[in-house]
Each structure stands twice: as C-alpha cells, then as structure tokens.
Coordinates of C-alpha atoms in Angstrom, one line a residue:
M94 CA 26.8 8.1 32.5
R95 CA 27.7 10.5 29.7
M96 CA 29.7 12.6 32.1
L97 CA 31.6 9.6 33.3
M98 CA 32.6 8.8 29.7
L99 CA 33.7 12.4 29.2
A100 CA 35.9 12.2 32.3
S101 CA 37.5 9.0 31.1
V102 CA 38.4 10.6 27.7
T103 CA 39.8 13.7 29.4
L104 CA 41.9 11.6 31.9
G105 CA 43.4 9.7 28.9
L106 CA 44.4 12.9 27.2
V107 CA 46.0 14.2 30.4
L108 CA 48.1 11.1 30.9
A109 CA 49.3 11.1 27.3
A110 CA 50.3 14.8 27.6
C111 CA 52.2 14.1 30.9
A112 CA 54.2 11.3 29.2
Q113 CA 55.5 13.7 26.5
S114 CA 56.1 16.9 28.6
P115 CA 56.8 17.7 32.2
Q116 CA 54.6 20.7 32.1
P117 CA 51.3 20.2 34.1
V118 CA 48.2 20.1 32.0
P119 CA 45.2 22.1 33.3
A120 CA 42.0 20.2 34.0
A121 CA 39.2 20.5 31.5
P122 CA 36.6 23.1 32.6
P123 CA 33.4 21.6 33.9
A124 CA 30.4 21.5 31.6
P125 CA 28.3 24.6 32.1
A126 CA 25.1 24.2 34.2
F127 CA 21.9 24.0 32.3
E128 CA 20.2 27.5 32.2
G129 CA 17.0 26.7 30.4
T130 CA 13.5 26.2 31.7
L131 CA 11.3 23.3 32.7
D132 CA 9.4 23.7 29.4
D133 CA 12.7 23.2 27.6
I134 CA 13.2 19.9 29.4
I135 CA 9.7 18.9 28.7
A136 CA 10.1 19.5 25.0
R137 CA 13.4 17.5 25.0
Y138 CA 11.8 14.7 27.0
E139 CA 8.8 14.4 24.6
A140 CA 11.2 14.1 21.6
F141 CA 13.2 11.5 23.6
E142 CA 10.1 9.5 24.2
L143 CA 8.9 9.6 20.6
A144 CA 12.3 8.5 19.4
G145 CA 12.0 5.4 21.6
D146 CA 8.3 4.5 21.0
P147 CA 7.4 3.8 17.4
A148 CA 3.7 3.2 18.3
R149 CA 3.3 6.5 20.0
A150 CA 5.3 8.3 17.3
A151 CA 3.0 6.8 14.7
D152 CA -0.1 7.8 16.6
E153 CA 1.2 11.4 17.0
A154 CA 1.7 11.5 13.2
G155 CA -1.8 10.3 12.6
R156 CA -0.9 6.9 11.2
A157 CA -0.9 3.3 12.4
P158 CA 2.4 1.9 13.8
D159 CA 4.4 -0.3 11.4
R160 CA 7.2 -1.6 13.7
W161 CA 8.0 -2.6 17.2
G162 CA 10.5 -1.0 19.5
D163 CA 14.3 -1.3 19.5
V164 CA 15.7 -3.1 22.6
T165 CA 19.3 -3.6 21.6
P166 CA 21.8 -3.0 24.4
E167 CA 23.4 -0.2 22.3
T168 CA 20.0 1.6 22.1
R169 CA 19.3 1.0 25.8
T170 CA 22.7 2.4 26.8
R171 CA 22.4 5.4 24.6
R172 CA 18.9 6.2 26.0
G173 CA 20.1 5.7 29.5
Q174 CA 22.9 8.2 28.9
Q175 CA 20.4 10.7 27.3
A176 CA 18.1 10.3 30.3
A177 CA 21.0 10.9 32.7
V178 CA 21.8 14.2 30.9
L179 CA 18.1 15.2 31.0
L180 CA 18.0 14.3 34.7
A181 CA 21.0 16.5 35.5
D182 CA 19.6 19.4 33.5
L183 CA 16.2 19.0 35.1
A184 CA 17.8 19.7 38.5
N185 CA 18.9 23.1 37.2
A186 CA 15.9 24.0 35.1
A187 CA 13.8 27.0 36.0
G188 CA 10.2 26.3 36.5
A189 CA 7.9 25.8 39.5
D190 CA 5.3 23.1 38.6
P191 CA 6.1 20.4 41.2
V192 CA 4.0 17.7 39.5
D193 CA 5.7 18.2 36.1
R194 CA 9.1 18.1 37.7
A195 CA 8.4 15.1 39.9
I196 CA 6.9 13.0 37.1
L197 CA 9.8 13.8 34.8
E198 CA 12.3 12.9 37.5
A199 CA 10.5 9.5 38.1
L200 CA 10.4 8.7 34.4
L201 CA 14.0 9.6 33.8
R202 CA 15.3 7.8 36.9
Y203 CA 13.5 4.6 35.7
E204 CA 15.1 4.9 32.3
V205 CA 18.5 5.2 33.9
L206 CA 17.8 2.3 36.2
G207 CA 16.8 0.1 33.4
A208 CA 20.0 0.8 31.5
E209 CA 22.3 0.6 34.5
R210 CA 20.8 -2.6 35.8
D211 CA 20.4 -4.0 32.3
L212 CA 16.8 -5.1 33.2
D213 CA 16.2 -6.2 29.5
R214 CA 18.0 -9.4 30.3
I215 CA 14.7 -10.8 31.8
P216 CA 12.0 -9.4 29.4
F217 CA 8.9 -11.2 30.7
T218 CA 7.1 -11.6 34.0
G219 CA 4.9 -14.7 33.5
D220 CA 2.0 -12.3 33.7
Y221 CA 3.1 -10.3 30.6
G222 CA 6.1 -9.8 28.3
F223 CA 7.3 -8.8 24.9
H224 CA 5.8 -12.0 23.4
A225 CA 2.3 -10.8 24.3
E226 CA 2.6 -7.4 22.7
P227 CA 1.6 -8.5 19.2
V228 CA -1.5 -10.3 20.7
F229 CA -2.6 -7.2 22.6
A230 CA -1.9 -4.9 19.6
A231 CA -4.1 -7.2 17.5
L232 CA -6.8 -7.0 20.2
R233 CA -6.8 -3.2 20.1
L234 CA -6.3 -2.7 16.3
R235 CA -9.1 -1.5 14.1
I236 CA -8.2 -1.5 10.4
E237 CA -10.1 1.3 8.7
S238 CA -8.0 1.8 5.6
V239 CA -5.5 0.2 3.2
E240 CA -2.8 2.2 5.0
D241 CA -3.8 0.7 8.4
A242 CA -3.6 -2.8 6.9
D243 CA -0.2 -2.3 5.3
A244 CA 1.1 -0.9 8.6
W245 CA -0.1 -4.0 10.5
I246 CA 1.5 -6.2 7.8
S247 CA 4.8 -4.3 8.2
R248 CA 4.6 -4.6 12.0
L249 CA 4.1 -8.4 11.7
D250 CA 7.1 -8.6 9.4
D251 CA 9.1 -6.8 12.1
T252 CA 8.3 -9.5 14.7
R253 CA 11.3 -11.7 13.9
R254 CA 13.7 -8.8 14.3
Y255 CA 12.0 -7.7 17.6
F256 CA 12.0 -11.2 19.1
G257 CA 15.6 -11.7 18.0
E258 CA 16.7 -8.7 19.9
H259 CA 15.0 -10.0 23.0
I260 CA 16.6 -13.4 22.5
A261 CA 20.0 -11.7 22.3
N262 CA 19.2 -9.9 25.6
M263 CA 18.2 -13.2 27.3
R264 CA 21.5 -14.8 26.0
R265 CA 23.3 -12.0 27.7
G266 CA 21.4 -12.8 30.9
I267 CA 22.5 -16.4 30.6
S268 CA 26.1 -15.4 30.3
T269 CA 25.9 -13.0 33.3
G270 CA 23.9 -15.3 35.6
F271 CA 20.8 -13.0 35.4
T272 CA 17.9 -15.2 34.4
S273 CA 14.3 -15.8 35.2
H274 CA 13.0 -18.3 37.7
G275 CA 11.5 -21.4 36.1
D276 CA 7.9 -20.7 37.1
P277 CA 7.3 -17.4 35.2
L278 CA 9.3 -19.0 32.4
A279 CA 6.9 -22.0 32.3
V280 CA 3.9 -19.7 32.0
T281 CA 5.6 -17.7 29.3
I282 CA 6.5 -20.8 27.3
E283 CA 2.8 -21.9 27.3
Q284 CA 1.7 -18.4 26.2
V285 CA 4.3 -18.6 23.3
R286 CA 3.2 -22.1 22.4
E287 CA -0.4 -20.8 22.0
Q288 CA 0.8 -18.7 19.1
T289 CA 2.5 -21.4 17.2
I290 CA -0.6 -22.7 15.5
A291 CA -0.6 -24.2 12.0
A292 CA -3.7 -22.4 10.5
V293 CA -2.6 -18.8 9.8
T294 CA -6.2 -17.5 9.5
D295 CA -7.0 -18.9 13.0
S296 CA -4.2 -16.9 14.6
D297 CA -4.9 -14.0 17.0
L298 CA -2.7 -11.9 14.8
Y299 CA -5.0 -12.4 11.8
V300 CA -8.1 -11.2 13.6
P301 CA -7.7 -7.5 12.6
I302 CA -7.7 -8.6 9.0
L303 CA -10.9 -10.6 9.5
N304 CA -12.5 -7.6 11.1
M305 CA -11.2 -4.9 8.7
S306 CA -13.6 -2.2 7.5
D307 CA -16.1 -3.0 4.8
T308 CA -15.2 0.3 3.2
I309 CA -11.9 -1.1 1.9
P310 CA -12.3 -2.0 -1.8
A311 CA -12.6 -5.7 -2.7
A312 CA -9.5 -5.6 -4.9
D313 CA -7.4 -4.2 -2.1
R314 CA -8.9 -6.7 0.3
A315 CA -7.7 -9.6 -1.7
R316 CA -4.1 -8.3 -1.8
I317 CA -4.2 -7.4 1.9
E318 CA -5.4 -10.8 2.8
A319 CA -2.6 -12.5 0.8
D320 CA 0.1 -10.2 2.3
A321 CA -1.3 -10.6 5.8
Q322 CA -1.3 -14.4 5.6
R323 CA 2.3 -14.3 4.5
A324 CA 3.2 -11.9 7.4
V325 CA 1.2 -13.8 10.0
A326 CA 3.0 -17.0 8.9
G327 CA 6.3 -15.2 9.4
A328 CA 5.3 -14.0 12.9
I329 CA 4.2 -17.6 13.8
A330 CA 7.7 -18.7 12.7
A331 CA 9.2 -16.1 15.0
Y332 CA 7.1 -17.5 17.8
T333 CA 8.2 -21.0 16.9
D334 CA 11.9 -20.0 17.0
L335 CA 11.3 -18.2 20.4
L336 CA 9.7 -21.3 21.8
T337 CA 12.7 -23.4 20.7
F338 CA 15.1 -21.0 22.3
L339 CA 13.1 -20.8 25.6
E340 CA 12.7 -24.6 25.9
T341 CA 16.1 -25.8 24.8
E342 CA 18.6 -23.0 25.6
Y343 CA 17.0 -20.8 28.2
A344 CA 15.1 -23.2 30.5
P345 CA 18.2 -25.2 31.5
Q346 CA 19.7 -21.9 32.8
A347 CA 16.7 -20.6 34.7
R348 CA 17.6 -19.7 38.2
P349 CA 16.6 -22.2 40.9
D350 CA 15.6 -19.8 43.6
P351 CA 12.5 -17.5 43.1
G352 CA 13.8 -14.3 44.6
L353 CA 16.1 -11.6 43.2
V354 CA 18.2 -12.1 46.3
S355 CA 19.9 -15.0 44.6
L356 CA 21.1 -12.8 41.7
P357 CA 24.2 -10.6 41.7
D358 CA 23.3 -7.5 43.8
G359 CA 19.8 -8.8 43.9
R360 CA 18.8 -6.9 47.0
G361 CA 20.1 -3.6 45.6
I362 CA 18.1 -4.2 42.4
Y363 CA 15.0 -5.1 44.4
A364 CA 15.3 -2.0 46.6
D365 CA 15.5 0.1 43.4
L366 CA 12.4 -1.5 42.0
V367 CA 10.4 -1.1 45.3
A368 CA 11.3 2.6 45.3
H369 CA 10.2 2.9 41.7
H370 CA 6.8 1.1 42.1
T371 CA 5.9 2.7 45.4
A372 CA 6.4 6.1 43.7
G373 CA 8.0 8.3 46.3
A374 CA 6.7 6.6 49.4
G375 CA 10.2 6.5 50.8
L376 CA 10.0 3.0 52.2
T377 CA 12.6 0.3 52.4
P378 CA 11.8 -3.4 51.8
P379 CA 11.9 -4.3 55.5
Q380 CA 9.5 -1.4 56.2
V381 CA 7.1 -2.6 53.5
H382 CA 7.3 -6.1 55.0
E383 CA 6.3 -4.8 58.4
I384 CA 3.4 -2.7 57.1
G385 CA 2.1 -5.9 55.4
R386 CA 2.2 -8.0 58.5
N387 CA 0.3 -5.3 60.4
E388 CA -2.3 -5.1 57.7
V389 CA -2.7 -8.9 57.6
A390 CA -3.5 -8.9 61.3
R391 CA -6.0 -6.0 61.0
I392 CA -7.9 -7.5 58.0
R393 CA -8.0 -11.0 59.5
A394 CA -9.8 -9.6 62.5
E395 CA -12.5 -8.0 60.3
M396 CA -12.9 -11.3 58.4
E397 CA -13.3 -13.2 61.6
A398 CA -16.1 -10.8 62.6
I399 CA -18.0 -11.5 59.3
I400 CA -17.7 -15.3 59.9
D401 CA -19.2 -14.7 63.4
E402 CA -22.0 -12.6 61.8
I403 CA -22.8 -15.4 59.4
G404 CA -22.9 -17.9 62.3
F405 CA -20.4 -20.3 60.8
A406 CA -19.0 -22.1 63.8
E407 CA -16.4 -24.4 62.3
G408 CA -13.5 -22.0 62.1
F409 CA -11.6 -19.8 59.6
A410 CA -10.0 -22.6 57.6
A411 CA -13.2 -24.5 57.2
F412 CA -15.0 -21.3 56.1
L413 CA -12.3 -20.7 53.4
D414 CA -12.8 -24.3 52.2
F415 CA -16.6 -23.8 52.1
L416 CA -16.2 -20.6 50.0
R417 CA -13.7 -22.3 47.6
T418 CA -15.9 -25.4 47.0
D419 CA -19.6 -24.5 47.3
Q420 CA -21.0 -24.3 43.8
R421 CA -23.4 -21.4 44.6
F422 CA -20.4 -19.1 44.5
Y423 CA -19.4 -19.9 40.9
A424 CA -20.7 -19.1 37.4
D425 CA -22.2 -21.7 35.2
S426 CA -20.5 -20.6 32.0
P427 CA -18.1 -17.9 30.7
A428 CA -21.1 -16.0 29.4
D429 CA -22.7 -16.1 32.8
L430 CA -19.5 -14.7 34.4
L431 CA -19.3 -11.9 31.9
E432 CA -23.0 -11.1 32.3
K433 CA -22.6 -10.9 36.1
A434 CA -19.5 -8.7 35.7
A435 CA -21.4 -6.4 33.3
E436 CA -24.4 -6.2 35.8
I437 CA -22.1 -5.2 38.7
S438 CA -20.3 -2.7 36.5
K439 CA -23.7 -1.0 35.7
R440 CA -24.5 -0.8 39.4
L441 CA -21.2 0.7 40.0
D442 CA -21.9 3.3 37.4
T443 CA -24.9 4.5 39.3
I444 CA -23.0 5.4 42.5
L445 CA -20.5 7.6 40.7
P446 CA -22.4 10.9 41.0
R447 CA -22.5 10.6 44.8
Y448 CA -18.7 10.5 45.0
F449 CA -17.5 12.5 41.9
G450 CA -18.3 15.9 40.5
R451 CA -16.5 15.1 37.2
L452 CA -16.9 11.9 35.3
P453 CA -15.0 10.7 32.2
R454 CA -16.7 10.9 28.7
L455 CA -15.1 7.7 27.5
P456 CA -17.2 4.6 28.0
Y457 CA -15.9 1.1 28.8
G458 CA -17.0 -2.4 28.1
V459 CA -16.6 -5.9 29.6
S460 CA -14.7 -8.5 27.6
P461 CA -13.0 -11.9 28.2
V462 CA -9.3 -12.2 28.5
P463 CA -8.0 -13.6 25.2
A464 CA -8.1 -17.4 25.4
S465 CA -4.4 -17.7 24.2
I466 CA -3.1 -16.0 27.3
A467 CA -5.9 -16.7 29.8
P468 CA -4.2 -19.7 31.6
G469 CA -1.3 -17.6 33.0
F470 CA -3.2 -14.3 33.2
T471 CA -4.4 -12.5 36.2
T472 CA -8.2 -12.7 37.1
G473 CA -9.0 -9.3 35.6
R474 CA -7.4 -6.3 34.1
Y475 CA -8.2 -2.9 32.6
V476 CA -7.0 -1.9 29.1
Q477 CA -7.3 1.8 28.5
G478 CA -9.2 3.2 25.6
D479 CA -8.6 6.0 23.2
A480 CA -11.2 8.7 22.7
E481 CA -9.6 10.1 19.5
N482 CA -9.7 6.6 17.8
Q483 CA -13.2 5.9 19.2
R484 CA -11.9 2.9 21.2
P485 CA -13.6 2.5 24.6
G486 CA -11.8 1.2 27.7
T487 CA -12.0 -2.5 28.3
Y488 CA -12.5 -4.4 31.6
L489 CA -11.0 -7.8 30.9
V490 CA -12.5 -10.7 32.9
N491 CA -10.7 -14.1 32.9
T492 CA -13.2 -16.9 32.1
Y493 CA -10.6 -19.7 32.2
R494 CA -11.2 -22.3 34.9
L495 CA -14.6 -21.0 36.2
D496 CA -14.2 -23.1 39.4
Q497 CA -11.4 -20.7 40.3
R498 CA -13.3 -17.5 39.7
P499 CA -15.6 -17.0 42.7
L500 CA -18.5 -14.6 42.4
Y501 CA -18.2 -13.2 45.9
E502 CA -14.9 -11.5 44.7
L503 CA -16.4 -10.2 41.4
P504 CA -17.8 -6.9 42.9
A505 CA -14.5 -5.9 44.3
L506 CA -12.7 -6.9 41.1
S507 CA -15.1 -4.8 39.0
A508 CA -14.8 -1.8 41.3
H509 CA -11.0 -2.0 40.9
E510 CA -10.7 -2.6 37.2
A511 CA -13.7 -0.6 35.9
V512 CA -15.3 2.1 38.0
P513 CA -14.6 3.9 40.3
G514 CA -11.2 2.3 39.7
H515 CA -8.9 2.2 36.7
H516 CA -11.3 3.2 34.0
L517 CA -12.5 6.3 35.8
Q518 CA -9.0 7.4 36.9
I519 CA -7.2 6.7 33.6
A520 CA -10.0 8.1 31.4
L521 CA -10.0 11.3 33.4
A522 CA -6.3 11.6 33.1
Q523 CA -6.6 11.1 29.3
E524 CA -8.9 14.1 29.1
L525 CA -6.4 16.5 30.7
S526 CA -5.9 19.1 28.0
E527 CA -3.5 21.6 29.6
V528 CA -0.7 19.3 30.7
P529 CA 2.1 17.8 28.6
E530 CA 1.4 14.6 26.8
Y531 CA 3.7 12.6 29.1
R532 CA 1.5 13.6 32.1
R533 CA -1.6 12.1 30.4
L534 CA 0.3 8.9 29.7
Y535 CA 2.2 8.6 33.1
Y536 CA 1.2 5.8 35.4
A537 CA 2.7 5.8 38.9
T538 CA 2.0 2.3 40.1
A539 CA 1.3 3.3 43.7
F540 CA -1.0 6.0 42.6
G541 CA -3.0 4.0 40.0
E542 CA -3.1 0.7 41.8
G543 CA -3.5 2.4 45.2
W544 CA -6.5 4.2 43.7
G545 CA -7.9 0.9 42.4
L546 CA -7.7 -0.7 45.8
Y547 CA -9.2 2.5 47.4
A548 CA -12.0 2.1 44.8
E549 CA -12.8 -1.3 46.2
R550 CA -13.2 0.2 49.7
L551 CA -15.3 3.0 48.2
A552 CA -17.7 0.5 46.6
G553 CA -18.2 -1.1 50.0
E554 CA -19.0 2.3 51.5
A555 CA -21.5 2.8 48.8
G556 CA -23.3 -0.5 49.5
I557 CA -22.2 -2.4 46.4
Y558 CA -21.4 -5.5 48.5
R559 CA -24.9 -6.8 49.1
T560 CA -24.2 -10.0 51.1
P561 CA -21.8 -10.9 53.9
Y562 CA -20.0 -13.2 51.4
E563 CA -19.4 -10.3 49.1
R564 CA -18.1 -8.2 52.0
F565 CA -15.9 -11.1 53.0
G566 CA -14.7 -11.3 49.3
A567 CA -13.8 -7.6 49.4
L568 CA -11.8 -8.2 52.6
S569 CA -10.2 -11.2 51.0
Y570 CA -9.1 -9.0 48.1
E571 CA -7.7 -6.5 50.5
M572 CA -5.9 -9.3 52.3
W573 CA -4.5 -10.3 48.9
R574 CA -2.8 -6.9 48.7
A575 CA -1.6 -7.0 52.2
C576 CA -0.1 -10.5 51.7
R577 CA 1.6 -9.1 48.6
L578 CA 3.7 -6.8 50.9
V579 CA 4.7 -9.8 53.0
S580 CA 5.3 -12.3 50.2
D581 CA 7.0 -10.0 47.6
T582 CA 9.5 -8.8 50.2
G583 CA 9.8 -12.3 51.6
L584 CA 10.7 -13.6 48.2
H585 CA 13.1 -10.9 47.0
W586 CA 14.6 -9.5 50.2
Y587 CA 14.5 -12.4 52.7
G588 CA 14.9 -15.3 50.3
W589 CA 11.7 -17.1 50.9
S590 CA 10.6 -20.2 49.0
R591 CA 7.6 -20.2 46.8
E592 CA 5.7 -22.3 49.5
E593 CA 6.5 -19.7 52.1
A594 CA 5.2 -16.9 49.8
E595 CA 2.0 -18.7 49.1
A596 CA 1.3 -19.4 52.8
C597 CA 0.0 -15.9 53.6
F598 CA -2.6 -16.1 50.9
A599 CA -3.7 -19.7 51.5
E600 CA -4.0 -19.2 55.3
N601 CA -5.6 -15.7 55.3
S602 CA -7.6 -15.2 52.1
A603 CA -10.4 -16.9 50.2
L604 CA -8.4 -16.7 46.9
S605 CA -8.6 -19.8 44.8
P606 CA -5.6 -22.1 44.6
L607 CA -5.1 -21.2 40.9
N608 CA -5.3 -17.5 41.7
I609 CA -2.7 -17.9 44.4
Q610 CA -0.4 -19.9 42.2
T611 CA -0.8 -17.4 39.3
E612 CA -0.2 -14.4 41.5
V613 CA 2.9 -15.7 43.3
T614 CA 4.3 -16.6 39.9
R615 CA 3.7 -13.0 38.9
Y616 CA 5.5 -11.7 42.0
I617 CA 8.5 -13.9 41.3
G618 CA 8.6 -12.5 37.7
W619 CA 7.7 -8.9 38.4
P620 CA 9.6 -7.9 41.6
G621 CA 8.4 -4.9 43.5
Q622 CA 5.2 -4.1 41.5
A623 CA 2.9 -5.9 43.9
T624 CA 4.0 -3.7 46.8
A625 CA 2.5 -0.6 45.3
Y626 CA -1.2 -1.4 45.8
K627 CA -1.4 -1.4 49.6
I628 CA 1.1 1.4 50.0
G629 CA -0.8 3.6 47.6
E630 CA -4.2 2.9 49.1
L631 CA -2.9 3.6 52.7
R632 CA -1.6 7.0 51.6
I633 CA -4.9 7.9 49.9
L634 CA -6.9 6.8 53.0
A635 CA -4.5 8.8 55.2
L636 CA -5.0 11.9 53.1
R637 CA -8.8 11.5 53.2
D638 CA -8.8 11.0 56.9
Q639 CA -6.6 14.1 57.4
A640 CA -8.9 16.2 55.2
R641 CA -12.0 14.9 56.9
D642 CA -10.6 15.5 60.4
T643 CA -9.5 19.0 59.5
L644 CA -12.7 20.1 57.7
G645 CA -15.3 18.2 59.8
A646 CA -18.8 18.8 58.5
D647 CA -17.4 20.9 55.7
F648 CA -15.6 18.0 54.1
D649 CA -16.9 17.3 50.6
I650 CA -16.0 13.8 49.4
R651 CA -16.8 14.7 45.7
A652 CA -14.5 17.7 45.8
F653 CA -11.8 15.7 47.5
H654 CA -11.9 13.0 44.8
D655 CA -12.1 15.5 42.0
H656 CA -9.0 17.2 43.2
L657 CA -7.1 14.0 43.9
L658 CA -7.7 12.8 40.3
G659 CA -7.7 16.2 38.7
A660 CA -4.1 16.4 37.8
G661 CA -3.6 12.7 36.7
S662 CA -1.3 10.1 38.1
M663 CA 1.7 11.3 40.1
P664 CA 4.3 10.2 42.7
L665 CA 2.9 9.9 46.2
S666 CA 5.2 12.6 47.5
V667 CA 3.7 15.3 45.4
L668 CA 0.2 13.9 45.8
E669 CA 0.6 14.4 49.5
D670 CA 1.7 18.0 49.0
R671 CA -1.1 18.6 46.5
M672 CA -3.9 17.3 48.8
E673 CA -2.6 19.0 51.9
S674 CA -2.6 22.3 50.1
W675 CA -6.1 21.6 48.9
T676 CA -7.2 20.9 52.5
Q677 CA -5.7 24.2 53.7
D678 CA -7.4 26.0 50.8
Q679 CA -10.7 24.7 52.0
V680 CA -10.0 25.8 55.5
D681 CA -9.1 29.3 54.3
A682 CA -12.2 29.5 52.1
I683 CA -14.5 28.4 54.9
A684 CA -13.0 30.4 57.7
P685 CA -14.7 33.8 56.8
L686 CA -18.1 32.0 56.7
R687 CA -17.9 30.5 60.2
P688 CA -19.3 32.4 63.1
A689 CA -16.8 34.1 65.4
P690 CA -16.3 32.4 68.7
A691 CA -18.3 33.8 71.6
P692 CA -16.4 36.5 73.7

C-alpha cells in the first residue's frame, strides 16, 4: 500500500510538470530491492510487533502493562502499510530457514488483510471480543508490587479510551454496511451487561486487588484500594456506555443474514479468512465443504457401529435423545464436573511418556470459566501459562448449565484442551530457546487446533475412553469438527440460514442443544476459524500414515511427535516439508543397518 501511495504522488508531480512544459519528464526510478538478510527482517518485525502490543512490550521491559492497544483506523492503516513493506522486503531477504520465513509471511499477510479489509469494524465474535480482554487480563494478573498495582489502575483508566476507539470502528461499520449478525451481538451484549454491576468491589476487574500480595505495605494497600475502586468504577462506566451503544445504536443496524455472503465482497473476505485459518492448506471454501461432507459420512458410520455394539435398537435419533436426557451422563454440581475433569486430566498425564520423548516443564490446572462470560462461552478452553511469571497453564471448563455438559464428552474435551492437546503443544513451544520470540508466540490455527483434535484421537488410541459411551462421545466431538466444515462454509459461502447450519450437528452428533446454539453463533461471528480443526487434523494424520507406511516396524511414534512439535506452531505447508524430510532422514539412518537383500 505504501508503494501505491508513492506512485500516486509521483504521477501528480508528472502531470503538473507536463502542464508547464512540453518536455517529457522521466519516470521516477523504482525503489531499490531489499538487500538485507532474514535476520534483518526478523529484527524489524519484532520491533513492529512491540510497537503495536503494549502488553507484550511491557512484559519485555519487565513491568506490568498499563494500557490497552490502539485500534484507530489511522494506526491500523499505518501498520498495514508497514507490514506490506516488510512483506515485500521478506521476498528479497537472504536466509534459508523455511519456518522463519513462512511464519513471518503468514503474520504479515494477516496484518495486511486486516487493514485492507478493515476487519476492525466487527470487533467481537460472540465467543470473545475486545470487551472480554479486561476480564481475562484480571483473571491472569498477579499483583506482587506497588508498581504492578499502579499499572493495573492505569490500564483500567485506559478502558474508556479503548472502548471508545472500538465504538468508532463499529460506527464506521454501520456507515459502510459491515455489521455483525444479531446472534453474536446478543451474546456480546449479555457479556457486557455482566460487567455493569453497581458494587465496585464485586467486579471481576477488582479481583486482582483483593488478591494482591501480602508483602505490599499496609499504607500502600489503602491508597491502592482507593485508587483501584475509582478506576474500576470508571471501567464499569465504560462498559455501561458500551452497552448503551450496542443496544440502542448498533443493534438496529445488525445484519439480518448470518453469513458474510450478504456483506460487500463477503465471499472474497471469507475466502481470505479460510486461507488464513487453514494455514497454507491451499483449499477453497467449496473444497472445504466437500471434505466436511465426506468426513460426516465416515464418522456417522463409526457411530452407528457403536450403537450396534451397545445393542440399542431404537435408531440413531433415539440414541442421541437418550444421551442428551439420561441423568447418568451429567454431573451433580459444578464442583463434581471440575473434579471429573481433573481426574481425567491426571489419567491423560500418565499416558504421555508412551507417546512423547520430551514433555513440558510448565504445569497446568483445571478451573471454571468465569461466571460473567460463561453463558455465551464455549464448553472449554485452554489459557496458556507463563513460566517466567510462574503462572501455570489453565484448562477452563464451563460449569454453566450442567444439563448441557455431558460427561461422555469430557475425556475428549480434556485431551484437546489440556494434554496431549493444547497445553502440551503450547508449553513446549514456549520453551523453544533458539528461535525468535515471534516463533514462540505464533499460533497457526490449523496446526494448533488440528493438533488438539489429533490429541483426542491419540487419547482414544491410548485407551482413555473407557466405555462405549465415551468412545461415542469422542466420535461426536469429531463429528462436531466435521460439521464445522459443512456449516461454516454453508453460512458464509452458500448463504445458509442458521437452522440449516445447526442441522448437521443436531442430526449427526450428541452435542447438547445449548452447545450447538453457542457454537453456531460462534461460527457466524468468527468466519473461517472453525474450518481449521479438521483440516489440520487430517494433514497430521496423513503425515503420520505416510511416515508409518514408509518406515514400517522402524516407525517411532515418540520421535514422530517430538519432531512434529519440536519447532513450534507453523503453517501446514512447511509442516509437511518438515515431516517428509524427517521421514527421509529416518530412512537414510536405518538403511545401513538393514541386511542386504539376498542375491
């Protein structure tokens, strides 16, 4: 974009000169090609990232963050231009590391995409959004010093400015016809309303103050508490203003159709988002849709086989109704659900040495989803930890509406979110010491979520699913991800209704009605992201099958997993090259040890 602006200025000067003189004006010389190295680009990118991420910049400086990000259109445009220049220079940079190069390209392309498509006009998904950032920051914050407390107070004071910039972006969305659908908006409104409470000290945002370190002197504590109560009251006022805007100004302008296809160039935007989230898979939305349909048929056949094994003779739909309504499959209390999730997680811990040679040092714990966001939140999620700040990873379990949280799905959920899923993969990536910082932080959706879904299958291969119902629950979770391919593309490419998108889940999985409703709302509000899970898992499985077929009895599952995770998250295209090279290296290492063929 910067080059286009330069060309416009040059053209203006040429035309002005021609008007004054008949002499031809020579064209401006092209900008010289970048002649630096990949390391130069990495250093520039790291500075670019720190400039746009106050929380990370503060962490790098060894202090607590004291402000939120800047999301004005001027900042987004400038950063998009800077990313475009970096992207052009990356193409000419000398340096051979394909993973470094591929990740940088993916990150920069998404920065450019966000600026060019002006994606800030819809800054929430229903599942998450800018309004939840203060709540999650409070959840993760540990105040150990007066400086930490003052930084949090300053950050709270910055909430009104931050929310105001998002409101301005949403007003631009209204003026350009680029608004959210009403369903993600309704969930977001409820989440915002949860923060508009009267009692300041009962706010989620005040919890870090209640839990601050006992080492902070009493005199400082009194001042901190007074300042924090004022700051939290200001943040609550910002939430109140946001709620008024969403209900009175934004909601009447919400788009009536759920898919992006109804927005200007909606299909083009959706294709860009699918390409981003599937991380180099090279698939179009129609291809993703067809893969989903094929997977639905395959998984359905396996589910039918389990029903036959159980001896349930009343048919598939009746079996789903039985699973959704029989009380034996549901926890008695939130504590009971959390206890069961913790027990399953411990059993999963015990299988890890069989499948991995390298395990992360960082521990993880099981906690409930914060009550203020639980109604619209997904059934579980992993929040990464921080070894330097002695913060473990967290496997969040949603304890809202226990009658919608079946226990037969809990083992698969735990494998995905904790181990061998997200915690293991992300914590190992955080330990990489010889790669640039952006590599440790990078999260390719198809790699990370594909690994999480692959981890569910691995748990089944390890015998974690102890009953036919738990095996059916795992297949139901796999069906969930297959239906995502069908429904997400159905909504945003083919223009399906919400009811059409929900049908695949209701007819083919044991997911609870609330889960189906919550998930489809998420797909409406977060286009393309849901397609990454199955696409990533299928690529990982194909690479494992290829390695096993090539190596035969010499295939080592622990070595395969260690290498697959050993360089952190990456686009699928370079993952394939990396694993195919590993397989060939194993062949070359084994060949001298094998007996020569008989003459």
